[in-house]
Amino acid sequence: GAIGAAGLGLSFGTGSVAAVEPGDASEWTAEHASNIERTDATTAPVIDDGAEPISDDYWIWDTWPLRHRDGSIAKIDGWQIVFSLTASKDLVPGARHNEATIRYFYSRNGHSWQEGGTAFENPLGHHQWAGSAMYDESEDQIYHFYTATSPEPEFRQRLALAKGASFETGPRGVELTGTQEHTIIGAADGELYQTLEQSREQGIVYAFRDPWYFEHPETGEDLVVFEGNTPTGGDSPDDPQSYNGNVGVMRATNDELTEWELLPPNLEAIEVNQQLERPHYVFNDGKWYLFVLSHEFTFAPGLQGPDALYGFVSDSLYGDYEPLNGSGLVVANPESAPFQAYSWLAMPHGNDVLVESFENFRGLDDTSRGEISLDEVGHLPPEEQKDLFGGTLAPSLKVQLQGSETRVVNELKDGHFLPSGN
Ligand code: FRU
């Protein structure tokens, strides 16, 4: 990719000066993906049973911490806050996506969490999918980016921002206060990013979601990466061109962050994978580590990879992204529990990263134990489906970063989550 002004490390102070010049997307190629292989360095330990779910009433899955503008974990008067997609435990796990509501949880120590309330009063969309939350301390205001999604079976996705709320703190907890204003800040345009209508031809899932806010570490520009698809004209699930996941990029054009322009994707997985989910960055040693998640079932015909955290490293936003560990694989579920966790989120943690995720389906597909496949779960009686599903935070993992190599070094048994903040 081309190196824009960003590569020169210019700083324009206000953050509103256009410094990045978009370049070509890097490609996650079939050759990279054909190297995907679980090793000790890239495989998570099997999750032991017995962790108490953090909520009695709600399934919890994708989760993100409240962070400062510079990406560090925020603490408000000593409290850490996370937001999660949640849905009632009355629902079978497969029905939760269509009822997803964002709720917050708070903690003093970053691993035991108490349940707060809903994150929004009148959010956009029938339900809300993943996002990111930035706390501007001087404004005492949260910028909450999320996905406004329309009901099943359409699942049209647009990127939204809620502004105006903050947290009031006390000795026992925190409470969300203030009146929020919601704005749509991004929608698929059909040229850079495939629309729902275009994707219908392909007959597989489509994506325009999961906005992840970050401030450009050199230029100060306000940016968002998100999960999109490149319009390729693929026309069936058998057509490799139908597997066209990308990492989308958007840049704010006003200081209020209510107006944004779509920029071209900076990473594509054409003929490789349909979903590069929840893209997010960790900046380490001057390098840009871009992480995404993906599923076994969204790899193109002829390619195989586990449900896992994948990652790429570059020296700039539109630089050449090299897949970590040669293939992109960073944290795979173990072979004996291939769906035990999902939706990993890597956060800076000294020279390492801390990787949070949720407990997904336990013990499936371990044919040596005569267990069932993921496809069969939805046909089981509701109580059996619920028994197989974790629906809570999984033990976090510590992963070392060394240039373009990574290694899972530790499981944080006692808990669930976060770097300790400031
Ligand atoms: C990842 C994900 C996200 C989406 C959410 C929907 O687990 O697919 O991309 O926002 O789950 O439930």
Coordinates of N, CA and C in Angstrom, one line a residue, residues 246-395:
N246 N -13.6 -7.9 4.3 CA -12.6 -6.8 4.3 C -12.6 -6.1 5.7
V247 N -11.6 -5.4 5.9 CA -11.5 -4.4 7.1 C -11.8 -3.1 6.5
G248 N -12.9 -2.5 6.8 CA -13.3 -1.2 6.3 C -12.7 0.0 7.2
V249 N -12.5 1.1 6.6 CA -11.9 2.3 7.3 C -12.8 3.5 7.0
M250 N -13.0 4.3 8.1 CA -13.8 5.5 8.0 C -13.1 6.6 8.8
R251 N -13.2 7.8 8.3 CA -12.5 8.9 9.0 C -13.5 10.0 9.3
A252 N -13.4 10.6 10.5 CA -14.3 11.7 10.9 C -14.0 12.9 10.2
T253 N -15.0 13.7 9.7 CA -14.8 14.9 9.0 C -15.3 16.1 9.9
N254 N -15.7 15.9 11.1 CA -15.9 17.0 12.0 C -15.5 16.7 13.4
D255 N -15.2 17.7 14.2 CA -14.7 17.4 15.6 C -15.7 16.8 16.5
E256 N -17.0 16.9 16.1 CA -18.1 16.3 16.9 C -18.2 14.8 16.7
L257 N -17.5 14.3 15.7 CA -17.5 12.9 15.3 C -18.9 12.4 14.9
T258 N -19.7 13.4 14.4 CA -21.0 13.0 13.9 C -21.0 12.8 12.4
E259 N -19.9 13.3 11.7 CA -19.8 13.1 10.2 C -18.6 12.4 9.8
W260 N -18.7 11.5 9.0 CA -17.6 10.6 8.6 C -17.6 10.3 7.1
E261 N -16.4 10.0 6.6 CA -16.3 9.6 5.2 C -15.8 8.2 5.1
L262 N -16.3 7.4 4.2 CA -15.8 6.1 4.0 C -14.5 6.2 3.2
L263 N -13.5 5.4 3.7 CA -12.2 5.3 3.0 C -12.2 3.8 2.5
P264 N -11.3 3.5 1.5 CA -11.2 2.1 1.1 C -10.8 1.2 2.2
P265 N -11.1 -0.1 2.0 CA -10.6 -1.1 3.0 C -9.1 -1.1 3.0
N266 N -8.5 -1.5 4.2 CA -7.0 -1.6 4.2 C -6.6 -3.1 4.2
L267 N -7.6 -4.0 4.3 CA -7.2 -5.4 4.3 C -8.4 -6.2 3.7
E268 N -8.1 -7.1 2.8 CA -9.2 -7.9 2.1 C -8.8 -9.4 2.2
A269 N -9.8 -10.2 2.2 CA -9.6 -11.6 2.2 C -10.4 -12.3 1.0
I270 N -10.2 -11.7 -0.2 CA -11.0 -12.2 -1.3 C -10.6 -13.6 -1.7
E271 N -11.6 -14.5 -1.9 CA -11.4 -15.9 -2.1 C -10.8 -16.6 -0.9
V272 N -10.8 -15.9 0.2 CA -10.2 -16.6 1.4 C -11.3 -16.7 2.5
N273 N -11.9 -15.6 2.9 CA -12.9 -15.6 4.0 C -13.9 -14.5 3.9
Q274 N -15.1 -14.8 4.3 CA -16.2 -13.9 4.1 C -16.3 -12.9 5.3
Q275 N -15.8 -13.3 6.4 CA -16.0 -12.4 7.6 C -14.6 -12.1 8.3
L276 N -14.3 -10.8 8.3 CA -13.2 -10.4 9.1 C -13.8 -9.5 10.2
E277 N -14.2 -10.2 11.3 CA -15.0 -9.6 12.3 C -14.3 -8.8 13.4
R278 N -15.0 -7.8 13.9 CA -14.6 -6.9 15.0 C -13.1 -6.5 14.8
P279 N -12.7 -5.9 13.7 CA -11.3 -5.5 13.5 C -10.9 -4.5 14.6
H280 N -9.7 -4.6 15.1 CA -9.2 -3.7 16.1 C -7.7 -3.6 16.1
Y281 N -7.2 -2.5 16.7 CA -5.8 -2.3 16.6 C -5.1 -2.4 18.0
V282 N -3.9 -2.8 18.0 CA -3.0 -2.6 19.1 C -1.7 -2.0 18.5
F283 N -1.3 -0.9 19.1 CA 0.0 -0.3 18.7 C 1.1 -0.7 19.6
N284 N 2.1 -1.2 19.0 CA 3.2 -1.8 19.9 C 4.5 -1.6 19.1
D285 N 5.5 -0.9 19.8 CA 6.8 -0.7 19.3 C 6.8 -0.1 17.8
G286 N 5.9 0.9 17.7 CA 5.8 1.5 16.4 C 5.1 0.7 15.3
K287 N 4.6 -0.4 15.7 CA 3.9 -1.2 14.7 C 2.4 -1.2 14.9
W288 N 1.7 -1.4 13.8 CA 0.2 -1.5 13.8 C -0.2 -3.0 13.7
Y289 N -0.7 -3.5 14.8 CA -1.2 -4.8 14.9 C -2.7 -4.8 14.7
L290 N -3.2 -5.4 13.6 CA -4.6 -5.4 13.3 C -5.1 -6.8 13.5
F291 N -6.1 -6.9 14.4 CA -6.7 -8.2 14.8 C -8.1 -8.3 14.2
V292 N -8.5 -9.5 13.8 CA -9.9 -9.8 13.4 C -10.2 -11.2 13.9
L293 N -11.5 -11.5 13.9 CA -11.9 -12.9 14.3 C -12.5 -13.5 13.1
S294 N -12.5 -14.8 13.0 CA -13.2 -15.4 11.9 C -13.6 -16.9 12.3
H295 N -14.6 -17.4 11.6 CA -15.1 -18.7 11.8 C -14.7 -19.7 10.8
E296 N -14.6 -20.9 11.3 CA -14.4 -22.1 10.4 C -15.3 -22.0 9.2
F297 N -16.6 -21.7 9.4 CA -17.6 -21.9 8.3 C -17.6 -20.7 7.3
T298 N -16.7 -19.7 7.5 CA -16.7 -18.6 6.5 C -15.4 -18.6 5.7
F299 N -14.6 -19.7 5.8 CA -13.5 -19.8 4.9 C -14.0 -20.3 3.5
A300 N -13.3 -19.8 2.4 CA -13.7 -20.2 1.1 C -13.6 -21.7 0.8
P301 N -14.3 -22.2 -0.1 CA -14.2 -23.6 -0.5 C -12.7 -24.0 -0.7
G302 N -12.2 -25.1 -0.1 CA -10.9 -25.5 -0.3 C -9.9 -25.0 0.8
L303 N -10.3 -24.0 1.6 CA -9.4 -23.6 2.7 C -10.0 -23.9 4.0
Q304 N -9.1 -24.1 5.0 CA -9.6 -24.5 6.3 C -8.9 -23.7 7.4
G305 N -9.7 -23.2 8.3 CA -9.1 -22.6 9.5 C -10.1 -22.7 10.6
P306 N -9.6 -22.6 11.9 CA -10.5 -22.8 13.0 C -11.2 -21.4 13.4
D307 N -12.2 -21.5 14.2 CA -12.7 -20.3 14.9 C -11.5 -19.8 15.7
A308 N -11.1 -18.5 15.4 CA -9.9 -18.0 16.0 C -9.8 -16.5 15.9
L309 N -8.8 -16.0 16.6 CA -8.3 -14.7 16.5 C -7.2 -14.7 15.4
Y310 N -7.3 -13.8 14.4 CA -6.3 -13.7 13.4 C -5.7 -12.3 13.5
G311 N -4.4 -12.2 13.0 CA -3.8 -10.9 13.1 C -2.8 -10.6 12.0
F312 N -2.5 -9.3 11.8 CA -1.6 -8.8 10.7 C -0.8 -7.7 11.3
V313 N 0.4 -7.5 10.8 CA 1.2 -6.4 11.3 C 1.7 -5.5 10.1
S314 N 1.8 -4.2 10.3 CA 2.2 -3.3 9.3 C 2.8 -2.1 10.0
D315 N 3.4 -1.1 9.2 CA 4.0 0.0 9.8 C 3.1 1.3 9.7
S316 N 1.9 1.1 9.1 CA 1.0 2.3 8.9 C -0.4 1.8 8.6
L317 N -1.3 2.7 8.5 CA -2.7 2.4 8.3 C -2.9 1.6 7.0
Y318 N -2.3 2.2 5.9 CA -2.4 1.5 4.6 C -1.1 0.9 4.2
G319 N -0.3 0.4 5.1 CA 1.0 -0.2 4.8 C 0.7 -1.7 4.3
D320 N 1.8 -2.4 4.2 CA 1.7 -3.8 3.8 C 1.5 -4.7 5.0
Y321 N 0.3 -5.2 5.1 CA 0.0 -6.1 6.3 C 0.5 -7.5 6.1
E322 N 1.4 -7.9 7.0 CA 2.0 -9.2 7.0 C 1.2 -10.1 8.0
P323 N 0.7 -11.3 7.5 CA 0.0 -12.1 8.5 C 0.9 -12.6 9.6
L324 N 0.4 -12.5 10.8 CA 1.2 -12.9 12.0 C 1.4 -14.4 11.9
N325 N 2.6 -14.9 12.3 CA 2.9 -16.3 12.3 C 2.8 -16.9 10.9
G326 N 3.0 -16.1 9.9 CA 3.0 -16.7 8.5 C 1.6 -16.9 7.9
S327 N 0.6 -17.2 8.8 CA -0.7 -17.6 8.3 C -1.8 -16.6 8.7
G328 N -1.5 -15.8 9.8 CA -2.5 -15.0 10.4 C -3.1 -15.5 11.7
L329 N -2.9 -16.8 11.9 CA -3.5 -17.4 13.1 C -2.8 -16.9 14.4
V330 N -3.6 -16.5 15.4 CA -3.0 -15.9 16.6 C -3.5 -16.7 17.8
V331 N -4.8 -16.9 18.0 CA -5.3 -17.7 19.1 C -6.5 -18.6 18.5
A332 N -6.2 -19.9 18.4 CA -7.2 -20.8 18.0 C -7.8 -21.5 19.2
N333 N -9.1 -21.9 19.1 CA -9.6 -22.8 20.1 C -8.9 -24.2 19.9
P334 N -8.8 -24.9 21.0 CA -8.1 -26.2 20.8 C -8.9 -27.2 20.0
E335 N -8.3 -28.2 19.4 CA -8.9 -29.1 18.5 C -10.0 -29.9 19.3
S336 N -9.8 -30.1 20.6 CA -10.8 -30.9 21.3 C -12.0 -30.1 21.7
A337 N -11.9 -28.8 21.6 CA -13.1 -27.9 22.0 C -13.1 -26.8 21.0
P338 N -13.4 -27.1 19.7 CA -13.2 -26.1 18.6 C -14.1 -24.9 18.7
F339 N -15.1 -24.9 19.5 CA -16.0 -23.8 19.6 C -16.2 -23.2 21.0
Q340 N -15.1 -23.5 21.8 CA -15.2 -23.1 23.2 C -15.3 -21.6 23.5
A341 N -14.7 -20.8 22.6 CA -14.7 -19.4 22.8 C -14.8 -18.7 21.5
Y342 N -15.2 -17.4 21.6 CA -15.2 -16.6 20.3 C -15.1 -15.1 20.7
S343 N -15.0 -14.3 19.6 CA -15.0 -12.9 19.8 C -13.9 -12.3 20.7
W344 N -12.7 -12.8 20.4 CA -11.5 -12.4 21.1 C -11.2 -10.9 20.8
L345 N -10.7 -10.2 21.9 CA -10.4 -8.8 21.8 C -9.0 -8.6 22.4
A346 N -8.0 -8.2 21.6 CA -6.7 -8.0 22.1 C -6.5 -6.6 22.6
M347 N -6.0 -6.4 23.8 CA -5.8 -5.1 24.4 C -4.3 -5.0 24.8
P348 N -3.7 -3.8 24.6 CA -2.3 -3.6 25.0 C -2.2 -3.9 26.5
H349 N -1.0 -4.5 26.8 CA -0.8 -4.9 28.2 C 0.7 -5.0 28.4
G350 N 1.3 -3.9 28.7 CA 2.8 -3.8 28.7 C 3.3 -4.1 27.3
N351 N 4.3 -5.1 27.2 CA 4.7 -5.5 25.9 C 3.9 -6.6 25.3
D352 N 3.0 -7.1 26.0 CA 2.1 -8.2 25.5 C 0.8 -7.7 25.2
V353 N -0.1 -8.6 24.8 CA -1.5 -8.2 24.7 C -2.3 -9.2 25.6
L354 N -3.4 -8.6 26.2 CA -4.3 -9.4 26.9 C -5.5 -9.7 26.0
V355 N -6.0 -10.9 25.9 CA -7.0 -11.3 25.0 C -8.2 -11.8 25.7
E356 N -9.3 -11.0 25.6 CA -10.6 -11.3 26.2 C -11.5 -12.0 25.2
S357 N -12.4 -12.8 25.7 CA -13.3 -13.5 24.8 C -14.5 -14.0 25.6
F358 N -15.5 -14.6 24.9 CA -16.6 -15.2 25.7 C -16.7 -16.7 25.5
E359 N -17.3 -17.3 26.5 CA -17.5 -18.8 26.4 C -18.6 -19.1 25.4
N360 N -18.3 -19.8 24.4 CA -19.3 -20.1 23.3 C -19.8 -21.6 23.6
F361 N -19.7 -22.5 22.6 CA -20.2 -23.8 22.8 C -19.1 -24.8 23.3
R362 N -19.4 -25.4 24.4 CA -18.4 -26.3 25.0 C -18.5 -27.7 24.4
G363 N -17.4 -28.4 24.2 CA -17.3 -29.8 24.0 C -18.0 -30.3 22.7
L364 N -18.3 -29.4 21.8 CA -18.9 -29.8 20.5 C -17.9 -30.4 19.6
D365 N -18.3 -31.3 18.8 CA -17.5 -31.7 17.7 C -16.3 -32.5 18.1
D366 N -16.2 -32.9 19.4 CA -15.1 -33.7 19.8 C -15.5 -35.1 19.5
T367 N -15.2 -35.6 18.3 CA -15.8 -36.8 17.8 C -15.3 -38.0 18.7
S368 N -14.1 -37.8 19.3 CA -13.5 -38.9 20.1 C -14.5 -39.2 21.3
R369 N -15.2 -38.1 21.7 CA -16.2 -38.3 22.8 C -17.6 -38.5 22.3
G370 N -17.7 -38.7 21.0 CA -19.1 -38.9 20.4 C -20.0 -37.8 20.5
E371 N -19.4 -36.6 20.5 CA -20.3 -35.4 20.7 C -20.9 -34.9 19.4
I372 N -21.7 -33.8 19.5 CA -22.4 -33.4 18.3 C -21.7 -32.2 17.6
S373 N -22.2 -31.9 16.4 CA -21.6 -30.8 15.7 C -22.4 -29.5 15.9
L374 N -21.7 -28.4 15.5 CA -22.3 -27.1 15.7 C -23.7 -27.0 15.0
D375 N -23.8 -27.6 13.8 CA -25.0 -27.5 13.1 C -26.2 -28.2 13.8
E376 N -25.8 -29.2 14.6 CA -26.9 -30.0 15.2 C -27.4 -29.3 16.5
V377 N -26.7 -28.4 17.0 CA -27.1 -27.8 18.3 C -28.5 -27.3 18.3
G378 N -28.8 -26.5 17.2 CA -30.1 -25.8 17.1 C -31.3 -26.8 17.1
H379 N -31.0 -28.1 16.9 CA -32.1 -29.0 16.8 C -32.4 -29.7 18.1
L380 N -31.5 -29.5 19.1 CA -31.7 -30.1 20.4 C -32.8 -29.4 21.2
P381 N -33.4 -30.1 22.2 CA -34.3 -29.4 23.1 C -33.7 -28.1 23.7
P382 N -34.5 -27.1 23.9 CA -33.9 -25.8 24.4 C -33.0 -25.9 25.6
E383 N -33.4 -26.7 26.6 CA -32.5 -26.8 27.8 C -31.2 -27.4 27.5
E384 N -31.1 -28.4 26.5 CA -29.8 -29.0 26.2 C -29.0 -28.0 25.4
Q385 N -29.6 -27.2 24.6 CA -28.9 -26.1 23.9 C -28.2 -25.2 24.9
K386 N -29.0 -24.8 25.9 CA -28.5 -23.8 26.9 C -27.4 -24.4 27.7
D387 N -27.5 -25.7 28.0 CA -26.4 -26.4 28.8 C -25.1 -26.4 28.1
L388 N -25.1 -26.4 26.7 CA -23.9 -26.4 26.0 C -23.2 -25.1 25.8
F389 N -24.0 -24.0 26.1 CA -23.6 -22.7 25.8 C -23.0 -22.0 27.0
G390 N -21.9 -21.3 26.9 CA -21.3 -20.6 28.1 C -22.0 -19.3 28.3
G391 N -22.0 -18.4 27.3 CA -22.7 -17.1 27.4 C -22.2 -16.2 28.5
T392 N -20.9 -16.3 28.8 CA -20.3 -15.4 29.8 C -18.8 -15.2 29.4
L393 N -18.1 -14.3 30.2 CA -16.7 -14.0 29.8 C -15.9 -15.3 30.0
A394 N -15.0 -15.5 29.1 CA -14.0 -16.6 29.2 C -12.8 -16.2 29.9
P395 N -11.9 -17.1 30.5 CA -10.7 -16.6 31.0 C -9.9 -15.9 30.0

